[in-house]
Structure formats: C-alpha cells, structure tokens
Short mmCIF file of C-alpha atoms and ligand atoms in Angstrom, two decimals:
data_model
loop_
_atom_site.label_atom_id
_atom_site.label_comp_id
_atom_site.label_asym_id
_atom_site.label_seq_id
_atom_site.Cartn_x
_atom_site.Cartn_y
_atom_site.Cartn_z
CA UNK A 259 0.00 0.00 0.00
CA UNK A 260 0.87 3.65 -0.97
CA UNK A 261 1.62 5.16 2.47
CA UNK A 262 1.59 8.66 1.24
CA UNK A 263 -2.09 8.11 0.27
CA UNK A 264 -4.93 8.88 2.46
CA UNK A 265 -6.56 6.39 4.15
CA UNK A 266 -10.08 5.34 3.46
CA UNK A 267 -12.14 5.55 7.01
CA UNK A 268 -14.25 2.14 7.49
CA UNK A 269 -17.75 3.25 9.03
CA UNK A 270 -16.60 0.62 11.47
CA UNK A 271 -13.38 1.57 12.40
CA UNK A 272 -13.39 2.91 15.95
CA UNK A 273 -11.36 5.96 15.68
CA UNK A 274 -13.65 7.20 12.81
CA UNK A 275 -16.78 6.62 14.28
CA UNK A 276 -15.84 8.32 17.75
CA UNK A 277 -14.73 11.65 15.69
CA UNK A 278 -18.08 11.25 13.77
CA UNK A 279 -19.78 11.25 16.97
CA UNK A 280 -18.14 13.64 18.68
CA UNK A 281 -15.38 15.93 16.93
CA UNK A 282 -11.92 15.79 16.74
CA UNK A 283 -9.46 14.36 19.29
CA UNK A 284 -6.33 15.17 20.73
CA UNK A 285 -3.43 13.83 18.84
CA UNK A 286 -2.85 12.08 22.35
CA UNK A 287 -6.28 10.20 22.27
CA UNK A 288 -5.92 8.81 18.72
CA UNK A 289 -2.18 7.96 19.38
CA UNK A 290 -4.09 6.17 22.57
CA UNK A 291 -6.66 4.69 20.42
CA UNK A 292 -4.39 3.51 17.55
CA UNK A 293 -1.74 1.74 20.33
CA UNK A 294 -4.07 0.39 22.79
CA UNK A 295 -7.78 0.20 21.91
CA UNK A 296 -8.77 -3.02 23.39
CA UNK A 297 -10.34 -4.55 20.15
CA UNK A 298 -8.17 -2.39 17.32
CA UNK A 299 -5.04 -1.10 18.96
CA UNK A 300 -1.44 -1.92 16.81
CA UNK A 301 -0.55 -3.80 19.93
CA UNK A 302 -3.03 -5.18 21.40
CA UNK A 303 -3.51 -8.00 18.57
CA UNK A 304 -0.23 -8.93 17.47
CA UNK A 305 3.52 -8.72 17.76
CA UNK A 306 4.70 -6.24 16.11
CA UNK A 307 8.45 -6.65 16.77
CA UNK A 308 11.51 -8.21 14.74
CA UNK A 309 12.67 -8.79 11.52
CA UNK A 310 9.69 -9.97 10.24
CA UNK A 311 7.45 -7.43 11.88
CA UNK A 312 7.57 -3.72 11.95
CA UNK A 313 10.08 -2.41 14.02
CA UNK A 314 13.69 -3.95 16.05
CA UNK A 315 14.48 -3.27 18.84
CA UNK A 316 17.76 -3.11 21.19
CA UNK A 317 16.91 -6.59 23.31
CA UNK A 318 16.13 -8.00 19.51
CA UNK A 319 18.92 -6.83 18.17
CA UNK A 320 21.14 -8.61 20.64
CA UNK A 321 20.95 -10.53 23.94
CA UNK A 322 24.28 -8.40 25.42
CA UNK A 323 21.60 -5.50 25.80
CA UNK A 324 19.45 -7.32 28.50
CA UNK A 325 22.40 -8.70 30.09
CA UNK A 326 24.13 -5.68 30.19
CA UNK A 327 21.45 -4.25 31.86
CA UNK A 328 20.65 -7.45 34.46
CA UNK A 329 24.16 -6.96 35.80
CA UNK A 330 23.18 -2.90 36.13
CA UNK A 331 20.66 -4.25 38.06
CA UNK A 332 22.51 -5.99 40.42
CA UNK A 333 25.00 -3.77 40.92
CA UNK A 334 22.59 -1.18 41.77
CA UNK A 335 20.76 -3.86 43.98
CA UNK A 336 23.93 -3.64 46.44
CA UNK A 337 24.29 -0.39 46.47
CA UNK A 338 20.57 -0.53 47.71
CA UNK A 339 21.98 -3.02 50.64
CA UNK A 340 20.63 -6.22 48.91
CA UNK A 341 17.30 -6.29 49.86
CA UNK A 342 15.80 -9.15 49.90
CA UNK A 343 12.96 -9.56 48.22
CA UNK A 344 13.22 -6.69 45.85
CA UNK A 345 10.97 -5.63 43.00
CA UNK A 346 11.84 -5.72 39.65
CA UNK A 347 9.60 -3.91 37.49
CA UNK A 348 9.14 -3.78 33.50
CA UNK A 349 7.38 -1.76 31.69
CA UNK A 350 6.15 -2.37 28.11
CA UNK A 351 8.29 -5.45 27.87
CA UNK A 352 7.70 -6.85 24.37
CA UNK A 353 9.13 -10.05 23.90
CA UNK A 354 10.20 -10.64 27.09
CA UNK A 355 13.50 -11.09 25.47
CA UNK A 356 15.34 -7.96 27.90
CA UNK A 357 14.08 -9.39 30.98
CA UNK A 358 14.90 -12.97 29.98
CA UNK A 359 18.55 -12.14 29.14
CA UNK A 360 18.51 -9.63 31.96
CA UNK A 361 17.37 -12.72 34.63
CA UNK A 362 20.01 -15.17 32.93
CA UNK A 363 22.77 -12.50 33.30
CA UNK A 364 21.75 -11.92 36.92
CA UNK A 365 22.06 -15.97 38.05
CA UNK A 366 26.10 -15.02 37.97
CA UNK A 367 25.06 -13.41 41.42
CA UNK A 368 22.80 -16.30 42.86
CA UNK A 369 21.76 -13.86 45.80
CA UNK A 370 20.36 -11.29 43.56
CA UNK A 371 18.63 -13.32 41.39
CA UNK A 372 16.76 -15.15 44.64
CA UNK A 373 15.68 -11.92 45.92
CA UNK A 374 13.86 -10.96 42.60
CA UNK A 375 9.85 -10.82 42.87
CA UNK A 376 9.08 -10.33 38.90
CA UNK A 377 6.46 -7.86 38.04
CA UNK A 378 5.63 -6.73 34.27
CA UNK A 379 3.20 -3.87 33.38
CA UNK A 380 2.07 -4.55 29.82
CA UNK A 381 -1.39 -3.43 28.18
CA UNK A 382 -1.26 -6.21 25.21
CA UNK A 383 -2.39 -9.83 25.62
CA UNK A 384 -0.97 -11.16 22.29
CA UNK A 385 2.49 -9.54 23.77
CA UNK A 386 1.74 -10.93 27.03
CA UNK A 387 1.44 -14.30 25.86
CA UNK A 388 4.96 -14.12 24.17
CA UNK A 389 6.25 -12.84 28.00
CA UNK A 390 4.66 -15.47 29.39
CA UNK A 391 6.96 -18.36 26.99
CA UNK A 392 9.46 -16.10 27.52
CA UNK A 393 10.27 -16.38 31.03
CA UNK A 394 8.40 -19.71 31.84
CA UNK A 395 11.22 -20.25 34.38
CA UNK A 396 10.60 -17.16 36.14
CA UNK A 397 6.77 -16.70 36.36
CA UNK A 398 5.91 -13.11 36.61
CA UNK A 399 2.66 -11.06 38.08
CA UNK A 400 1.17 -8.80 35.35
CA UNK A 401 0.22 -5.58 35.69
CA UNK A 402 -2.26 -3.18 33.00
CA UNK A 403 -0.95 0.16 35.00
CA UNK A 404 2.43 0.89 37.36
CA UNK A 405 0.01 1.81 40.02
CA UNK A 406 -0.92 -1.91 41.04
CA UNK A 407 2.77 -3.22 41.45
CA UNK A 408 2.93 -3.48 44.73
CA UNK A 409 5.23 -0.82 46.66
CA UNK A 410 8.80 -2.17 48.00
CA UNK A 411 12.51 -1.61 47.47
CA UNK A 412 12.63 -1.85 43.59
CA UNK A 413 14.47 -2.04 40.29
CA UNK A 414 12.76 -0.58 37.44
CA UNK A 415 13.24 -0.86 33.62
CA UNK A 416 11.29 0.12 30.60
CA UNK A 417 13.26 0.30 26.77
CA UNK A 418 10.90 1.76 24.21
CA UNK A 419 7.78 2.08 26.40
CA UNK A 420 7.55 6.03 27.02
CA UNK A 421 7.92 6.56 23.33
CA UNK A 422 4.51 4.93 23.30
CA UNK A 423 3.15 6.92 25.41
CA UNK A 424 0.50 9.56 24.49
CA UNK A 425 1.56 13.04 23.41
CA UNK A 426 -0.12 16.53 23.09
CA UNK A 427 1.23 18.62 20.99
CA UNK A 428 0.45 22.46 20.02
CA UNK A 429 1.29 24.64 17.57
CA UNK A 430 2.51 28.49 17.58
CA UNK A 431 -0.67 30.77 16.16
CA UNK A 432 -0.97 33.97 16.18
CA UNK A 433 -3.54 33.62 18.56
CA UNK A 434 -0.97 32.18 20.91
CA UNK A 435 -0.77 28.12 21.46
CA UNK A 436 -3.59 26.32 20.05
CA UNK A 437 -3.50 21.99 20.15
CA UNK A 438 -3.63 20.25 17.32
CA UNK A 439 -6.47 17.50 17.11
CA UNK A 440 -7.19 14.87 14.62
CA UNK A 441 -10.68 15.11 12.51
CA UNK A 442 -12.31 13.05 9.64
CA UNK A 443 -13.06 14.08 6.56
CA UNK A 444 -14.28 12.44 2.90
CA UNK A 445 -10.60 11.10 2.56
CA UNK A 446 -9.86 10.34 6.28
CA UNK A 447 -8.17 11.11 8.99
CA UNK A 448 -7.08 14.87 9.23
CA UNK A 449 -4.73 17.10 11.61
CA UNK A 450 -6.74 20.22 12.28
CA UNK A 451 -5.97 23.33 14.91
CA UNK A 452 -8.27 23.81 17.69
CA UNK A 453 -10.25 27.05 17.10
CA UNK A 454 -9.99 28.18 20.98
CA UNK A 455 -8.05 26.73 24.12
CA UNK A 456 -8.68 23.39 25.05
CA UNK A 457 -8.19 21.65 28.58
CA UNK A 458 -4.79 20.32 27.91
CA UNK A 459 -3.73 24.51 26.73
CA UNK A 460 -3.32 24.17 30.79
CA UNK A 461 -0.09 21.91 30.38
CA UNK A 462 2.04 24.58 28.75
CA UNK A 463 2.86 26.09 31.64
CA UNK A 464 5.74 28.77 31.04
CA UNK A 465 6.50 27.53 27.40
CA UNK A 466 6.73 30.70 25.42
CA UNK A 467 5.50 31.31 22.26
CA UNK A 468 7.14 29.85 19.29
CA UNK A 469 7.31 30.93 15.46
CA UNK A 470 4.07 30.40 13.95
CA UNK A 471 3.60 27.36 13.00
CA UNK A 472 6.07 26.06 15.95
CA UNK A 473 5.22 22.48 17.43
CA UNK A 474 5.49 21.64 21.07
CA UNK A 475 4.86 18.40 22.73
CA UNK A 476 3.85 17.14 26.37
CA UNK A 477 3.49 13.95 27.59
CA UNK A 478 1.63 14.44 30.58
CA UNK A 479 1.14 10.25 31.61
CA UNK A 480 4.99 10.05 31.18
CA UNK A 481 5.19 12.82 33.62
CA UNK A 482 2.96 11.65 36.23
CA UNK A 483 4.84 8.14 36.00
CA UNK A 484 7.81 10.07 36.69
CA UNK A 485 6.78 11.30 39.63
CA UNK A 486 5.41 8.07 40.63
CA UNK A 487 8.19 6.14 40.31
CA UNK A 488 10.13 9.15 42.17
CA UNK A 489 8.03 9.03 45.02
CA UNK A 490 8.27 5.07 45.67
CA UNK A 491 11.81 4.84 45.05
CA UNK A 492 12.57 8.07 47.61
CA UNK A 493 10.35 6.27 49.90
CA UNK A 494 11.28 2.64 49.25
CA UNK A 495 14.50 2.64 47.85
CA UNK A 496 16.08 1.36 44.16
CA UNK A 497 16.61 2.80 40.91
CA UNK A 498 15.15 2.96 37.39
CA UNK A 499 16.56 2.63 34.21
CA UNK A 500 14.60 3.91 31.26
CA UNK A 501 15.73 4.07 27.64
CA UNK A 502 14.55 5.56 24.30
CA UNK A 503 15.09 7.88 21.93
CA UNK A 504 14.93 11.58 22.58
CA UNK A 505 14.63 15.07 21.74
CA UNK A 506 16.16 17.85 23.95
CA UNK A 507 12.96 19.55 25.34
CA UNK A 508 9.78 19.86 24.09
CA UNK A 509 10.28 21.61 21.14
CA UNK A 510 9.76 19.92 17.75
CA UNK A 511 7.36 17.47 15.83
CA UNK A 512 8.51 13.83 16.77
CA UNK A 513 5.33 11.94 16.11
CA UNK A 514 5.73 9.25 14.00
CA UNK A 515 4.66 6.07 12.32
CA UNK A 516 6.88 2.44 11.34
CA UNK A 517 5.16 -0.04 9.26
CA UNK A 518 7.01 -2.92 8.09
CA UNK A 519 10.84 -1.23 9.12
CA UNK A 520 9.51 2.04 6.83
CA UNK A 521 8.45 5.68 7.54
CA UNK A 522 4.26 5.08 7.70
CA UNK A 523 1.60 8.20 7.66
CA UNK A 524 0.80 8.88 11.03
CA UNK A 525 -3.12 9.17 10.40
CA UNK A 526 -2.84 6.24 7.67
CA UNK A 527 -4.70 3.20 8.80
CA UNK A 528 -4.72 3.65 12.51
CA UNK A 529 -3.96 0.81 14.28
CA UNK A 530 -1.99 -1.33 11.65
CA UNK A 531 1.97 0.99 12.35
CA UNK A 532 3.63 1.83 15.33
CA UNK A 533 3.41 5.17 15.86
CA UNK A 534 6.04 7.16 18.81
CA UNK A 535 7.69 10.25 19.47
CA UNK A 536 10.90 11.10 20.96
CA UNK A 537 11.10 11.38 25.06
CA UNK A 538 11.66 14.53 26.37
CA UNK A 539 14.33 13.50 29.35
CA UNK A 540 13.91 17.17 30.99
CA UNK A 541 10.38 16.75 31.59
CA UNK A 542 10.58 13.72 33.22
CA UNK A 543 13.48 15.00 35.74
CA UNK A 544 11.60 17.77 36.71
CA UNK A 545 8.40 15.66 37.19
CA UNK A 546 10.89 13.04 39.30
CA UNK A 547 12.04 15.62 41.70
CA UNK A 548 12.51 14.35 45.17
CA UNK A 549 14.60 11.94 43.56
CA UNK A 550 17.92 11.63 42.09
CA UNK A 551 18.02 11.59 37.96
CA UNK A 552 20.93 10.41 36.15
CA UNK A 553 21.86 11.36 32.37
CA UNK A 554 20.15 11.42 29.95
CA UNK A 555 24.01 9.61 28.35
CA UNK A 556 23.67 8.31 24.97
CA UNK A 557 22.97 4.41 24.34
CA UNK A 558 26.89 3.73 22.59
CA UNK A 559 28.56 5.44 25.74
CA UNK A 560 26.42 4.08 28.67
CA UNK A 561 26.57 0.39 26.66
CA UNK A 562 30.32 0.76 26.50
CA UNK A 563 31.18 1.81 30.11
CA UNK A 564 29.04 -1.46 31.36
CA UNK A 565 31.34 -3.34 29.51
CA UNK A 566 29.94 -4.00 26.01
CA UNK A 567 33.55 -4.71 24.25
CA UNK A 568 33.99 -7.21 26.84
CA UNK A 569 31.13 -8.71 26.66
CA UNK A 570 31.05 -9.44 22.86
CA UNK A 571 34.92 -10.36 23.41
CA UNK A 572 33.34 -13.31 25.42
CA UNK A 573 30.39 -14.34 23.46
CA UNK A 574 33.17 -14.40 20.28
CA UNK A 575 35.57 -16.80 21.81
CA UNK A 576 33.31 -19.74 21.00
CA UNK A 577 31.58 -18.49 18.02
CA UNK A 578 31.49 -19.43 14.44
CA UNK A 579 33.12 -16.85 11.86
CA UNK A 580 29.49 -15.82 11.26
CA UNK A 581 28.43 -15.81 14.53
CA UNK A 582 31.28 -14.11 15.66
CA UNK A 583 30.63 -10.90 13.05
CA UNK A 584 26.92 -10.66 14.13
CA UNK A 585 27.97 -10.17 17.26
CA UNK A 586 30.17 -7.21 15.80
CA UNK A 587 27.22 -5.90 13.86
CA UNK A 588 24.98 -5.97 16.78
CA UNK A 589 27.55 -4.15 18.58
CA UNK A 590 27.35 -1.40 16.05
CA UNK A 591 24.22 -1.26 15.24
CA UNK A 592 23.56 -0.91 19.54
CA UNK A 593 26.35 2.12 19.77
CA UNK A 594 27.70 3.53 16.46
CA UNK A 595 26.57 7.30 16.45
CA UNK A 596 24.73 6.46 13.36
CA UNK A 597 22.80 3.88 14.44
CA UNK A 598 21.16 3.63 17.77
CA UNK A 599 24.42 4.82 19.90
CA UNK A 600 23.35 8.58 20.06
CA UNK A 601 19.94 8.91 19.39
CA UNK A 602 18.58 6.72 21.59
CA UNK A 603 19.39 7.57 25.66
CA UNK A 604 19.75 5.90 28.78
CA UNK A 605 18.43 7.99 32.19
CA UNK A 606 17.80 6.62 35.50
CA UNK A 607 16.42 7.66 38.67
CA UNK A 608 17.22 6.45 41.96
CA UNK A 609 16.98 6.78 45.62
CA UNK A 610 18.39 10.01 46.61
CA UNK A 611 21.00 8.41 49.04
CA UNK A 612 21.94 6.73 45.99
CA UNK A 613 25.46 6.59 44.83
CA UNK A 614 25.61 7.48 40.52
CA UNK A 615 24.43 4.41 39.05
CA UNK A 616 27.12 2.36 36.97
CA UNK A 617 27.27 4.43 33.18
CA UNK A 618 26.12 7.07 34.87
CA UNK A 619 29.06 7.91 36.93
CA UNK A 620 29.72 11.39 35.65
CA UNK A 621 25.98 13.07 35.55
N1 SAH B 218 10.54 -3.09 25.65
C1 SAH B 218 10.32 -3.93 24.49
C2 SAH B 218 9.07 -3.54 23.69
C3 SAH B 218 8.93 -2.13 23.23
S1 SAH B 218 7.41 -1.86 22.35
C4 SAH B 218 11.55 -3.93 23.62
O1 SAH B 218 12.42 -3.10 23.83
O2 SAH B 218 11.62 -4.78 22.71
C5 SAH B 218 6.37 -1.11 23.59
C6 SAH B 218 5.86 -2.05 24.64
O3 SAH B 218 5.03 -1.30 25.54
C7 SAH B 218 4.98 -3.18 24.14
O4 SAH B 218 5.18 -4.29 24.97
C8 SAH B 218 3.57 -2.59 24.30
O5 SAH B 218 2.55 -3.54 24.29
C9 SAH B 218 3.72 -1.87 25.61
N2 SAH B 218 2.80 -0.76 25.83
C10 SAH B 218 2.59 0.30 25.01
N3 SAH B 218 1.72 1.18 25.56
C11 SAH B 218 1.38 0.66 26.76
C12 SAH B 218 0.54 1.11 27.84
N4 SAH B 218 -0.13 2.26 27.74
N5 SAH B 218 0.44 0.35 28.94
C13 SAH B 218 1.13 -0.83 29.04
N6 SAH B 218 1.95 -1.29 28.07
C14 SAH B 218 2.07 -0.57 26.95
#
C-alpha cells in the first residue's frame, strides 16, 4: 500500500466513528486509540516486533543488551543493601526477550537473582502471551498500570515504552498556542488546529510562544509516571533505568509512524503501524524531583562503560566466523553514532541516598 495516500475511514473503524460522533481528538487520544484500543489497537492484537514485523528493537537486536542491563541491576541492587525480596519492574516489555537475558545474566550473582519478585506492566495480551513463553522459568505477576505493582525496594526498567506513550502537541498561532487535534473528513483522517483553548492549553505552563507554525509536545502520563516512580523509590528505595530515543525539550514534531521497518503516515490506517515520538528527558526529571536523575548519556557510551567490548569479546571466543561478526554488527548497530548509539538515551532515577548508578558515573 501507498503510504503517502490517504486512508479510506471504514464506518466501522473505531477511531472514525468516535470523531463522527463527537469531533476531533487530541493527537494524544488517537495515538491512545491507535496503540491500545482493546479490540483495534497496533498492539493489542499482534507482535509487532523483529525482523519480520515492523520495528527492532535493542533486546532484539542482541541478547548483550538485557544482560548488560541485568548486571546494572545488580550492581545497583547492592548499592541498595541487597534487599531481599526486591521488586523488579518492566514496563512495556515486548518479547520478554530484555528481561529474559537480563534474569540469565543476573544468576552469575545467585543472591540477587533469589531476591527478585518479577512484576511486568504490559497493556497487550498477544504480547503478554509471548512474555509469558518467555520467562516460563521465572513466572511473573502482570500488571495493566504501574500503580498496582505493589510498593517495595525496587528495580525498574522500561526500553521503548515512554515513546509509546500519548503526546499533546500544540502549535505556535498567532492567537498564541492552540493543540492540534485529529478530525475526519471524505478522505480520512485529518490534523486540524483547535479554534480556541482546550483543557490540555493548561499543560504549557511557562513555554513561550514559538514561530508560527512552531510544534510543542507534552506527555503528561509520562510525567505523572515520573513522579510516581520518584516518590516510591525516595520512599522505598532502588533505581530505574529507562531508555529511548529523545529530543532535547519539548520543542519539535517527533510523532511518528513504522510499518514494516519504513516511515508510515501517522493518520494512515490507525492501528496497523507503530506510531512514537521522541522522550523529552527534561520533563521527566523535573516531574521526578525528590529523587535523584541520572543522564540522559547516549545508548553507545552508557553500553560501552558497562562493559559492552567485553562482553562481545566473550560471546566471540566460541563463536562461528558468522556468529562471531553478528555479534560485531549488533555491537554497532547498539552504539555507532549512526545507528542507535546517540539517538537513543539511557536515564535513570534512583533513591536520593543513591550513589551514581554504573554508566552514569559522571551526571
Ligand atoms: N521493551 C520492548 C518492547 C517495546 S514496544 C523492547 O524493547 O523490545 C512497547 C511495549 O510497551 C509493548 O510491549 C507494548 O505492548 C507496551 N505498551 C505500550 N503502551 C502501553 C501502555 N499504555 N500500557 C502498558 N503497556 C504498553
């Protein structure tokens, strides 16, 4: 299909019918709609991820990522003072392939790993269900929101999940700030300007004016699980490690749209591409204060200083000639600053008796 051209709205499709019914939505409704609708959301029905799917991510593009990150895990788990159990939380965890490789990396320390209590938040059923082969050995509890994991001394990590989360965005009028919305017309989905304020205007706080035609974005859920995760771990102890790929601020138009590993039209077919948009990493650190943040350091750097080179030195002793250069490849494609190494960012919070988290040692 011809991505460029405009989609044809199916009386049935749910998105259509609830702008027939009731005007256009927030770009942060039908981003909410198109990811997550029970019955039609992109991920609620399949798995979108890999090769043969839409989009790749680190943990798919090799297992050093998750293992690299277990052994973060239990490093930070003793500068905690090794409780025992502790918590450790995923968010949006795909496969299950970072947490598997993260839990196989963590038996090296036999204490850690029996003082884990498993907990994955995750919307999608079809993605739960790969989880669930996943990490047969290591049953987990599932969660729909953070709010129901239970509250204790915890570890937290979510790759890719914020990006998913729903954004606002606004656009520089004369008239001042005005949000853009998505309507329907004859040829489908449409990005329109709000004609007055609407309730999210209120999220702009201080933001001032940009050139006309200027985009901003908030993320107000990513925000508020910010803070969340702030307040438990101040309380509670532990850290969280949260990686994607970012923009510096809210300034910009990030929203996007992958279908089958290409560039897809955001309003296209709702529901059948993954559509994100870049984290803003200052937002969340002032929504986590009362904590400690860390970062944001780019992906190749923090990947490095936990001992990447090392690692793939290690998995290459044994390998086959063509084992041996995917695990070069991998390594590339994970840090090179043309690949994933700069654009994508690792930033944690912790604890604010905390010590600097390992790759985060000079924030
Ligand atoms: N972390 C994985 C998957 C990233 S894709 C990896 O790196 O491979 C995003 C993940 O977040 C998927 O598992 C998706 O189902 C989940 N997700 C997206 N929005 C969600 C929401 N609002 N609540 C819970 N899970 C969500």
């Amino acid at each position: 299909m011809n991505a460029d051209a405009p989609a044809r709205v199916s009386p049935r499709d749910s998105l259509g019918r609830l702008i027939a019914l009731q005007g256009p939505i927030t770009v942060a409704r039908f981003m909410a709609e198109a990811l997550t609708h029970p019955r039609d959301g992109y991920y609620m029905r399949a798995d979108p991820l890999g090769a043969a799917g839409d989009f790749t991510t680190a943990p798919e593009i090799s297992q050093m990522f998750g293992e690299l990150i277990g052994l973060w895990c239990a490093d930070c788990w003793r500068a905690m003072g090794a409780p025992d159990p502790v918590l450790l939380v995923e968010l949006g965890p795909g496969r299950g392939t970072l947490m598997a490789d993260a839990l196989r990396a963590a038996a090296t320390a036999p204490d850690f790993r029996a003082a884990l209590d498993i907990h994955l938040v995750e919307a999608s059923p079809a993605l739960r269900a790969r989880q669930e082969d996943a990490l047969a050995e290591a049953p987990p509890s599932w969660h729909n929101d953070f709010a129901d994991v239970p509250q204790g001394p915890m570890l937290l990590i979510a790759n890719e999940f914020l990006d998913a989360l729903p954004i606002h965005q606004f656009v520089a009028t004369a008239q001042g700030w005005r949000e853009r919305l998505v309507g329907l017309d004859d040829d489908g989905f449409r990005f329109v300007l709000a004609p007055g304020a609407t309730p999210a205007c209120a999220l702009i706080g201080a933001n001032p004016i940009g050139e006309a035609g200027a985009v901003l974005e908030i993320r107000p859920t990513a925000a508020l699980l910010a803070r969340d995760i702030a307040e438990r771990l101040a309380a509670d102890g532990g850290a969280a490690l949260l990686v994607d790929f970012d923009k510096t601020g809210p300034s910009g138009d990030s929203l996007q749209a992958v279908r089958g590993h290409k560039r897809h039209d955001v309003l296209a077919d709702p529901g059948s591409a993954d559509i994100a948009a870049a984290v803003d990493f200052a937002a969340l650190a002032e929504a986590a204060r009362g904590a400690r943040v860390h970062g944001p350091v780019p992906q190749g750097e923090f990947l490095e200083t936990l001992g990447l080179g090392a690692r793939a030195a290690a998995l290459a002793v044994n390998a086959t000639p063509d084992q041996a250069a995917a695990i070069d490849s991998a390594r590339h494609r994970l840090t090179a600053p043309d690949q994933m190494g700069i654009l994508f960012k690792a930033f944690a919070i912790t604890a604010p008796d905390m010590p600097a988290p390992a790759g985060f040692a000079t924030s």
